[in-house]
Amino acid sequence: SALSRAGRRPGAWGRPPTEGLPELREWFARGIGGTMTAADVLVSAGGQTALTTALRALAPPGAPVLVESPTYPGMLAIARAAGLRPVPVPVDADGVKPPLLADAFRATGARVFVCQPLFQNPTGAVLAPARRPEILRIARDAGAFVIEDDFVRRLVHEDAGPLPRPLAADDPDGVVVHVGSLTKATSPSFRVSALAAHGPVLERLRAIQVVDTFFVPRPLQEAALELVGSPAWPRHLRAISTELKTRRDTMTTALRLELPALSLPHIPSGGYHLWLRLPDGNGGTSQAFGSGGEQSLTTAALRAGVSITPGRPYFSAEPPAAHVRLSFAAVAGTGEIVEGVRRLRAACEEVLQPPAKTARHLAL
């Protein structure tokens, strides 16, 4: 409906400013908060494009770039395609570890750190309040930038409570380059996002973006304004929040009943997936998946009719253990989640015991 209304706006099919429509830039700036204004925001063609622009603008080919470990595989692919060298910094339940980040900056001379402070992909971790100013201080002392991938702020669960502000809201010095997107809360084809930063770095971002994508099509920007300005928008976000919590709770309950041997160290209150550690036999577990276990389980799961993601691609170096990621977004509802976990149990039994039969696929 928003797209239909936007298409009838006067000038909707004309060329927009290369930085984006002023009203949309202002909306994104208000969402970030702090001292961010429309003048600090560029409208970009989706989060993946914004991350690509940021990395290309801030790091020359061959340079090291610090990344969380584990982290989003798409970001690792962007870094490698740009000729950069991803260097892992471990993440725990409270986000990236500041002492290890400082050590990594000193050891590598890196000038960029990419992080997801809110509901990190894949762990679901939220950067602890005490660590937030530490991360900014460490980056500032290293003369480095922090690329903040704020990818699921609009996919918060109903029980999450108040969210921390973006790192960019507490950064008056231009250390943080913020990436936020409307895509995940709307549609995969709604490629509208924002790059935001204080100071001269914005000119570098603008120069790269103009070369790569020129501008985001005006009908999409007009549709974004129609959407976020509609009374339906907050209702839509509340509906997403309720449904995500329901799906998360359904999956965690099913896993505890069907697959108690799989470790679920953290249950996030935002996002759309769970991160599980496979048993390795070293902690008293009688059955273990062993070397290559996650790939064996992924293959067996496909034969059982369920799609999961192996953990190895989320690490830029050798992973400390075998993991899998389960999504509860790409299914029709809670019934398919329960059935998917049941099929995953059959896949686990196939890896550890005799094969199971093939069935139709469900995506988890």
Coordinates of C-alpha atoms in Angstrom, one line a residue:
S1 CA 0.0 0.0 0.0
A2 CA 2.8 2.4 0.8
L3 CA 4.5 1.7 -2.5
S4 CA 1.2 2.3 -4.3
R5 CA 0.7 5.6 -2.6
A6 CA 4.3 6.7 -3.1
G7 CA 4.1 6.0 -6.8
R8 CA 1.4 8.7 -7.1
R9 CA 3.4 11.4 -5.3
P10 CA 4.4 14.4 -7.4
G11 CA 7.9 13.9 -8.6
A12 CA 8.1 10.4 -7.3
W13 CA 9.9 9.2 -10.4
G14 CA 12.3 12.0 -10.7
R15 CA 15.9 11.9 -9.6
P16 CA 16.4 12.3 -5.9
P17 CA 19.4 13.9 -4.2
T18 CA 22.3 11.5 -4.2
E19 CA 22.4 11.6 -0.4
G20 CA 18.7 10.6 -0.2
L21 CA 15.5 12.5 0.5
P22 CA 15.9 15.0 3.3
E23 CA 12.8 13.8 5.1
L24 CA 14.0 10.2 5.1
R25 CA 17.5 11.1 6.2
E26 CA 15.9 13.1 9.1
W27 CA 13.8 10.0 10.1
F28 CA 16.8 7.8 10.2
A29 CA 18.8 10.4 12.2
R30 CA 16.0 10.7 14.8
G31 CA 16.0 6.9 15.2
I32 CA 19.8 6.9 15.9
G33 CA 19.5 9.8 18.4
G34 CA 22.2 11.7 20.1
T35 CA 23.5 14.6 18.1
M36 CA 22.9 12.9 14.8
T37 CA 21.1 15.0 12.2
A38 CA 19.9 14.6 8.6
A39 CA 23.1 16.1 7.4
D40 CA 25.0 13.1 8.9
V41 CA 23.0 10.5 7.1
L42 CA 23.2 8.9 3.6
V43 CA 20.3 6.7 2.3
S44 CA 21.8 3.5 1.0
A45 CA 20.5 0.5 -1.0
G46 CA 20.2 -2.1 1.9
G47 CA 22.5 -3.0 4.7
Q48 CA 24.8 -5.2 2.7
T49 CA 25.5 -2.3 0.3
A50 CA 26.0 0.1 3.2
L51 CA 28.5 -2.3 4.8
T52 CA 30.4 -2.6 1.5
T53 CA 30.5 1.2 1.1
A54 CA 31.8 1.6 4.7
L55 CA 34.6 -1.0 4.4
R56 CA 35.7 0.3 1.0
A57 CA 35.8 3.9 2.3
L58 CA 37.6 3.2 5.5
A59 CA 40.2 0.5 4.7
P60 CA 42.6 0.1 1.7
P61 CA 43.0 -3.3 0.0
G62 CA 45.4 -5.5 1.9
A63 CA 44.6 -3.9 5.3
P64 CA 43.5 -5.8 8.4
V65 CA 40.0 -5.3 9.6
L66 CA 38.9 -6.5 13.1
V67 CA 35.7 -8.6 13.3
E68 CA 33.7 -10.3 16.0
S69 CA 34.2 -14.0 16.3
P70 CA 31.8 -15.5 15.3
T71 CA 30.2 -13.0 13.0
Y72 CA 28.0 -12.5 10.0
P73 CA 29.4 -14.5 7.0
G74 CA 28.2 -11.9 4.5
M75 CA 30.4 -9.3 6.2
L76 CA 33.4 -11.6 6.0
A77 CA 32.6 -12.1 2.3
I78 CA 32.5 -8.3 1.8
A79 CA 35.8 -7.8 3.5
R80 CA 37.6 -10.5 1.5
A81 CA 36.1 -9.3 -1.8
A82 CA 37.5 -5.8 -1.0
G83 CA 41.0 -7.4 -0.4
L84 CA 40.9 -6.9 3.4
R85 CA 42.1 -9.4 6.0
P86 CA 39.5 -10.2 8.7
V87 CA 41.1 -10.6 12.1
P88 CA 38.8 -12.3 14.7
V89 CA 38.2 -10.8 18.2
P90 CA 36.2 -13.2 20.5
V91 CA 32.7 -12.5 21.6
D92 CA 31.0 -13.7 24.8
A93 CA 27.5 -13.3 26.3
D94 CA 28.2 -9.6 26.8
G95 CA 29.6 -8.9 23.4
V96 CA 33.1 -8.3 22.2
K97 CA 35.8 -8.4 24.9
P98 CA 37.5 -5.0 25.3
P99 CA 41.0 -6.2 26.4
L100 CA 41.1 -8.5 23.4
L101 CA 40.0 -5.7 21.1
A102 CA 42.7 -3.4 22.4
D103 CA 45.3 -6.2 21.9
A104 CA 44.1 -6.8 18.4
F105 CA 44.4 -3.1 17.5
R106 CA 48.0 -3.0 18.8
A107 CA 49.0 -6.3 17.2
T108 CA 47.6 -5.6 13.7
G109 CA 47.6 -1.9 13.3
A110 CA 44.0 -2.2 12.1
R111 CA 42.0 1.0 11.6
V112 CA 38.5 -0.6 11.4
F113 CA 36.4 -2.7 13.7
V114 CA 33.1 -4.1 12.5
C115 CA 30.6 -5.1 15.2
Q116 CA 26.9 -5.8 15.9
P117 CA 26.3 -4.5 19.4
L118 CA 22.6 -5.4 19.5
F119 CA 21.5 -9.1 19.1
Q120 CA 24.7 -10.1 17.4
N121 CA 24.6 -12.5 14.5
P122 CA 24.9 -15.4 15.2
T123 CA 25.2 -15.4 19.1
G124 CA 22.4 -13.0 19.9
A125 CA 24.6 -11.2 22.4
V126 CA 24.0 -7.6 23.4
L127 CA 27.1 -5.5 24.1
A128 CA 27.1 -4.9 27.9
P129 CA 26.6 -1.3 29.1
A130 CA 30.0 -1.2 30.8
R131 CA 31.7 -2.3 27.6
R132 CA 30.1 0.3 25.3
P133 CA 32.3 3.3 26.3
E134 CA 35.3 1.1 26.5
I135 CA 34.9 0.0 22.9
L136 CA 34.7 3.6 21.7
R137 CA 37.7 4.7 23.8
I138 CA 39.8 1.8 22.5
A139 CA 38.9 2.6 18.9
R140 CA 39.6 6.3 19.5
D141 CA 43.0 5.6 21.0
A142 CA 43.9 3.4 18.1
G143 CA 42.8 6.1 15.6
A144 CA 40.3 3.6 14.2
F145 CA 36.7 3.6 13.1
V146 CA 33.9 1.3 14.5
I147 CA 31.4 0.2 11.9
E148 CA 28.2 -0.5 13.8
D149 CA 25.9 -2.9 12.0
D150 CA 22.6 -2.2 13.8
F151 CA 20.7 -4.8 11.7
V152 CA 17.9 -6.0 13.9
R153 CA 16.9 -3.1 16.1
R154 CA 13.3 -3.4 14.6
L155 CA 13.2 -7.1 15.3
V156 CA 13.1 -6.9 19.1
H157 CA 11.0 -9.5 21.0
E158 CA 8.0 -8.6 23.1
D159 CA 9.9 -9.4 26.4
A160 CA 13.1 -7.5 25.6
G161 CA 12.6 -4.3 27.7
P162 CA 14.2 -1.0 26.8
L163 CA 17.0 -1.2 24.2
P164 CA 20.4 0.4 24.5
R165 CA 20.9 3.3 22.2
P166 CA 23.1 2.8 19.1
L167 CA 26.8 3.3 19.7
A168 CA 26.6 6.2 17.2
A169 CA 24.3 8.1 19.6
D170 CA 27.1 8.2 22.2
D171 CA 29.8 9.2 19.7
P172 CA 30.5 12.9 19.4
D173 CA 33.9 12.4 17.8
G174 CA 33.1 10.6 14.6
V175 CA 34.5 7.2 15.6
V176 CA 31.3 5.3 14.7
V177 CA 29.9 4.7 11.2
H178 CA 26.4 3.5 11.7
V179 CA 24.5 1.1 9.4
G180 CA 20.7 0.7 9.9
S181 CA 18.2 -0.9 7.5
L182 CA 14.4 -1.2 7.0
T183 CA 14.8 -4.4 5.0
K184 CA 14.4 -7.1 7.7
A185 CA 11.3 -5.5 9.2
T186 CA 9.6 -5.1 5.8
S187 CA 10.6 -7.2 2.8
P188 CA 13.8 -8.7 1.2
S189 CA 13.2 -6.5 -1.8
F190 CA 12.7 -3.3 0.2
R191 CA 16.4 -2.3 0.0
V192 CA 16.4 1.0 2.0
S193 CA 19.1 1.6 4.6
A194 CA 21.1 4.4 6.2
L195 CA 24.8 5.2 6.6
A196 CA 25.4 7.7 9.3
A197 CA 28.6 9.3 10.7
H198 CA 29.9 12.6 12.1
G199 CA 32.6 14.6 10.5
P200 CA 34.8 14.3 7.4
V201 CA 34.4 10.5 7.1
L202 CA 30.9 11.2 5.7
E203 CA 32.5 12.7 2.6
R204 CA 34.5 9.5 2.0
L205 CA 31.3 7.4 2.4
R206 CA 29.5 9.7 0.0
A207 CA 32.2 9.5 -2.6
I208 CA 32.3 5.7 -2.6
Q209 CA 28.5 5.4 -2.6
V210 CA 28.1 7.7 -5.6
V211 CA 30.5 5.5 -7.6
D212 CA 29.0 2.2 -6.5
T213 CA 25.2 2.9 -6.6
F214 CA 24.7 6.6 -7.5
F215 CA 21.4 6.8 -5.5
V216 CA 18.6 4.7 -4.1
P217 CA 15.6 4.8 -6.5
R218 CA 13.2 7.6 -5.5
P219 CA 10.0 5.5 -5.5
L220 CA 11.6 3.2 -2.8
Q221 CA 12.5 6.2 -0.7
E222 CA 9.1 7.7 -1.1
A223 CA 7.5 4.4 -0.1
A224 CA 9.7 4.3 2.9
L225 CA 8.4 7.7 4.0
E226 CA 4.9 6.6 3.4
L227 CA 5.5 3.4 5.4
V228 CA 7.2 4.8 8.5
G229 CA 4.8 7.8 8.6
S230 CA 1.7 5.6 8.6
P231 CA -0.2 4.6 11.7
A232 CA 0.2 1.0 10.5
W233 CA 4.0 1.1 11.1
P234 CA 4.1 0.9 14.9
R235 CA 1.3 -1.7 14.8
H236 CA 3.4 -3.7 12.3
L237 CA 6.4 -3.5 14.6
R238 CA 4.4 -4.6 17.6
A239 CA 3.0 -7.6 15.6
I240 CA 6.5 -8.6 14.6
S241 CA 7.7 -8.3 18.2
T242 CA 4.9 -10.6 19.5
E243 CA 5.3 -13.2 16.7
L244 CA 9.1 -13.4 17.1
K245 CA 8.8 -14.1 20.8
T246 CA 6.2 -16.8 20.2
R247 CA 8.4 -18.4 17.6
R248 CA 11.5 -18.2 19.7
D249 CA 9.8 -19.7 22.7
T250 CA 8.3 -22.5 20.5
M251 CA 11.7 -23.4 19.2
T252 CA 13.5 -23.3 22.5
T253 CA 10.9 -25.5 24.1
A254 CA 11.0 -28.0 21.2
L255 CA 14.8 -28.1 21.4
R256 CA 14.8 -28.8 25.2
L257 CA 12.3 -31.6 24.7
E258 CA 13.7 -33.2 21.5
L259 CA 17.4 -32.4 21.6
P260 CA 18.6 -31.7 25.2
A261 CA 22.2 -32.7 24.2
L262 CA 22.5 -29.6 22.0
S263 CA 23.8 -26.6 24.1
L264 CA 21.8 -23.3 23.9
P265 CA 24.0 -21.0 25.9
H266 CA 22.0 -17.8 25.2
I267 CA 18.4 -17.1 24.4
P268 CA 18.2 -13.7 22.7
S269 CA 15.4 -11.2 23.1
G270 CA 15.8 -10.0 19.6
G271 CA 16.5 -11.3 16.1
Y272 CA 15.3 -14.4 14.4
H273 CA 17.6 -17.2 15.1
L274 CA 19.3 -19.4 17.8
W275 CA 23.0 -20.4 18.0
L276 CA 23.6 -24.0 19.2
R277 CA 26.8 -25.7 20.2
L278 CA 27.1 -29.4 19.2
P279 CA 28.4 -31.9 21.8
D280 CA 32.0 -32.8 21.3
G281 CA 32.3 -35.6 23.9
N282 CA 34.7 -33.7 26.2
G283 CA 32.1 -32.5 28.8
G284 CA 30.6 -35.8 29.8
T285 CA 28.4 -36.1 26.8
S286 CA 28.0 -39.7 25.8
Q287 CA 27.3 -39.0 22.2
A288 CA 29.4 -36.6 20.2
F289 CA 29.4 -35.4 16.6
G290 CA 33.2 -35.3 16.3
S291 CA 35.3 -33.7 13.5
G292 CA 33.1 -32.4 10.7
G293 CA 30.0 -33.0 12.8
E294 CA 28.2 -29.8 11.9
Q295 CA 28.5 -30.4 8.1
S296 CA 27.4 -34.0 8.6
L297 CA 24.4 -32.8 10.6
T298 CA 23.5 -30.2 8.0
T299 CA 23.6 -32.8 5.3
A300 CA 21.5 -35.2 7.3
A301 CA 19.1 -32.5 8.1
L302 CA 18.5 -31.8 4.5
R303 CA 17.8 -35.5 3.9
A304 CA 15.3 -35.3 6.8
G305 CA 13.7 -32.3 5.2
V306 CA 14.9 -29.4 7.3
S307 CA 17.4 -26.7 6.4
I308 CA 19.9 -25.4 9.0
T309 CA 23.1 -23.4 8.8
P310 CA 26.5 -24.9 9.8
G311 CA 28.6 -22.7 12.1
R312 CA 31.9 -22.8 10.3
P313 CA 31.3 -19.9 7.9
Y314 CA 30.7 -17.6 10.8
F315 CA 34.3 -17.8 11.9
S316 CA 37.2 -16.0 10.1
A317 CA 39.7 -18.4 11.7
E318 CA 39.5 -21.9 13.1
P319 CA 36.3 -22.3 15.3
P320 CA 36.6 -23.3 18.9
A321 CA 33.8 -25.8 18.6
A322 CA 31.1 -27.1 16.2
H323 CA 27.9 -25.0 16.0
V324 CA 24.7 -24.7 14.0
R325 CA 22.3 -21.7 13.5
L326 CA 18.6 -22.3 13.5
S327 CA 16.3 -19.6 12.1
F328 CA 12.6 -19.3 13.1
A329 CA 11.8 -16.7 10.5
A330 CA 11.5 -18.6 7.2
V331 CA 8.7 -20.9 8.2
A332 CA 4.9 -20.6 8.0
G333 CA 4.3 -20.7 11.8
T334 CA 4.9 -22.5 15.1
G335 CA 3.7 -25.8 13.8
E336 CA 6.5 -26.0 11.2
I337 CA 9.0 -25.0 13.9
V338 CA 7.9 -28.0 16.1
E339 CA 8.0 -30.3 13.1
G340 CA 11.4 -28.9 12.0
V341 CA 12.9 -29.7 15.4
R342 CA 11.5 -33.2 15.3
R343 CA 13.1 -33.7 11.9
L344 CA 16.3 -32.3 13.2
R345 CA 16.3 -34.9 16.0
A346 CA 15.9 -37.6 13.3
A347 CA 19.0 -36.0 11.5
C348 CA 21.0 -36.1 14.8
E349 CA 20.1 -39.8 15.2
E350 CA 21.2 -40.5 11.6
V351 CA 24.6 -38.9 12.2
L352 CA 25.1 -40.8 15.4
Q353 CA 23.2 -44.0 14.4
P354 CA 21.6 -45.4 11.2
P355 CA 20.3 -43.1 8.4
A356 CA 16.8 -41.6 8.5
K357 CA 14.4 -41.2 5.6
T358 CA 14.0 -38.1 3.4
A359 CA 11.0 -35.7 3.8
R360 CA 9.9 -32.4 2.5
H361 CA 12.0 -29.4 3.5
L362 CA 11.3 -26.9 6.2
A363 CA 13.7 -24.0 6.6
L364 CA 15.1 -23.5 10.2

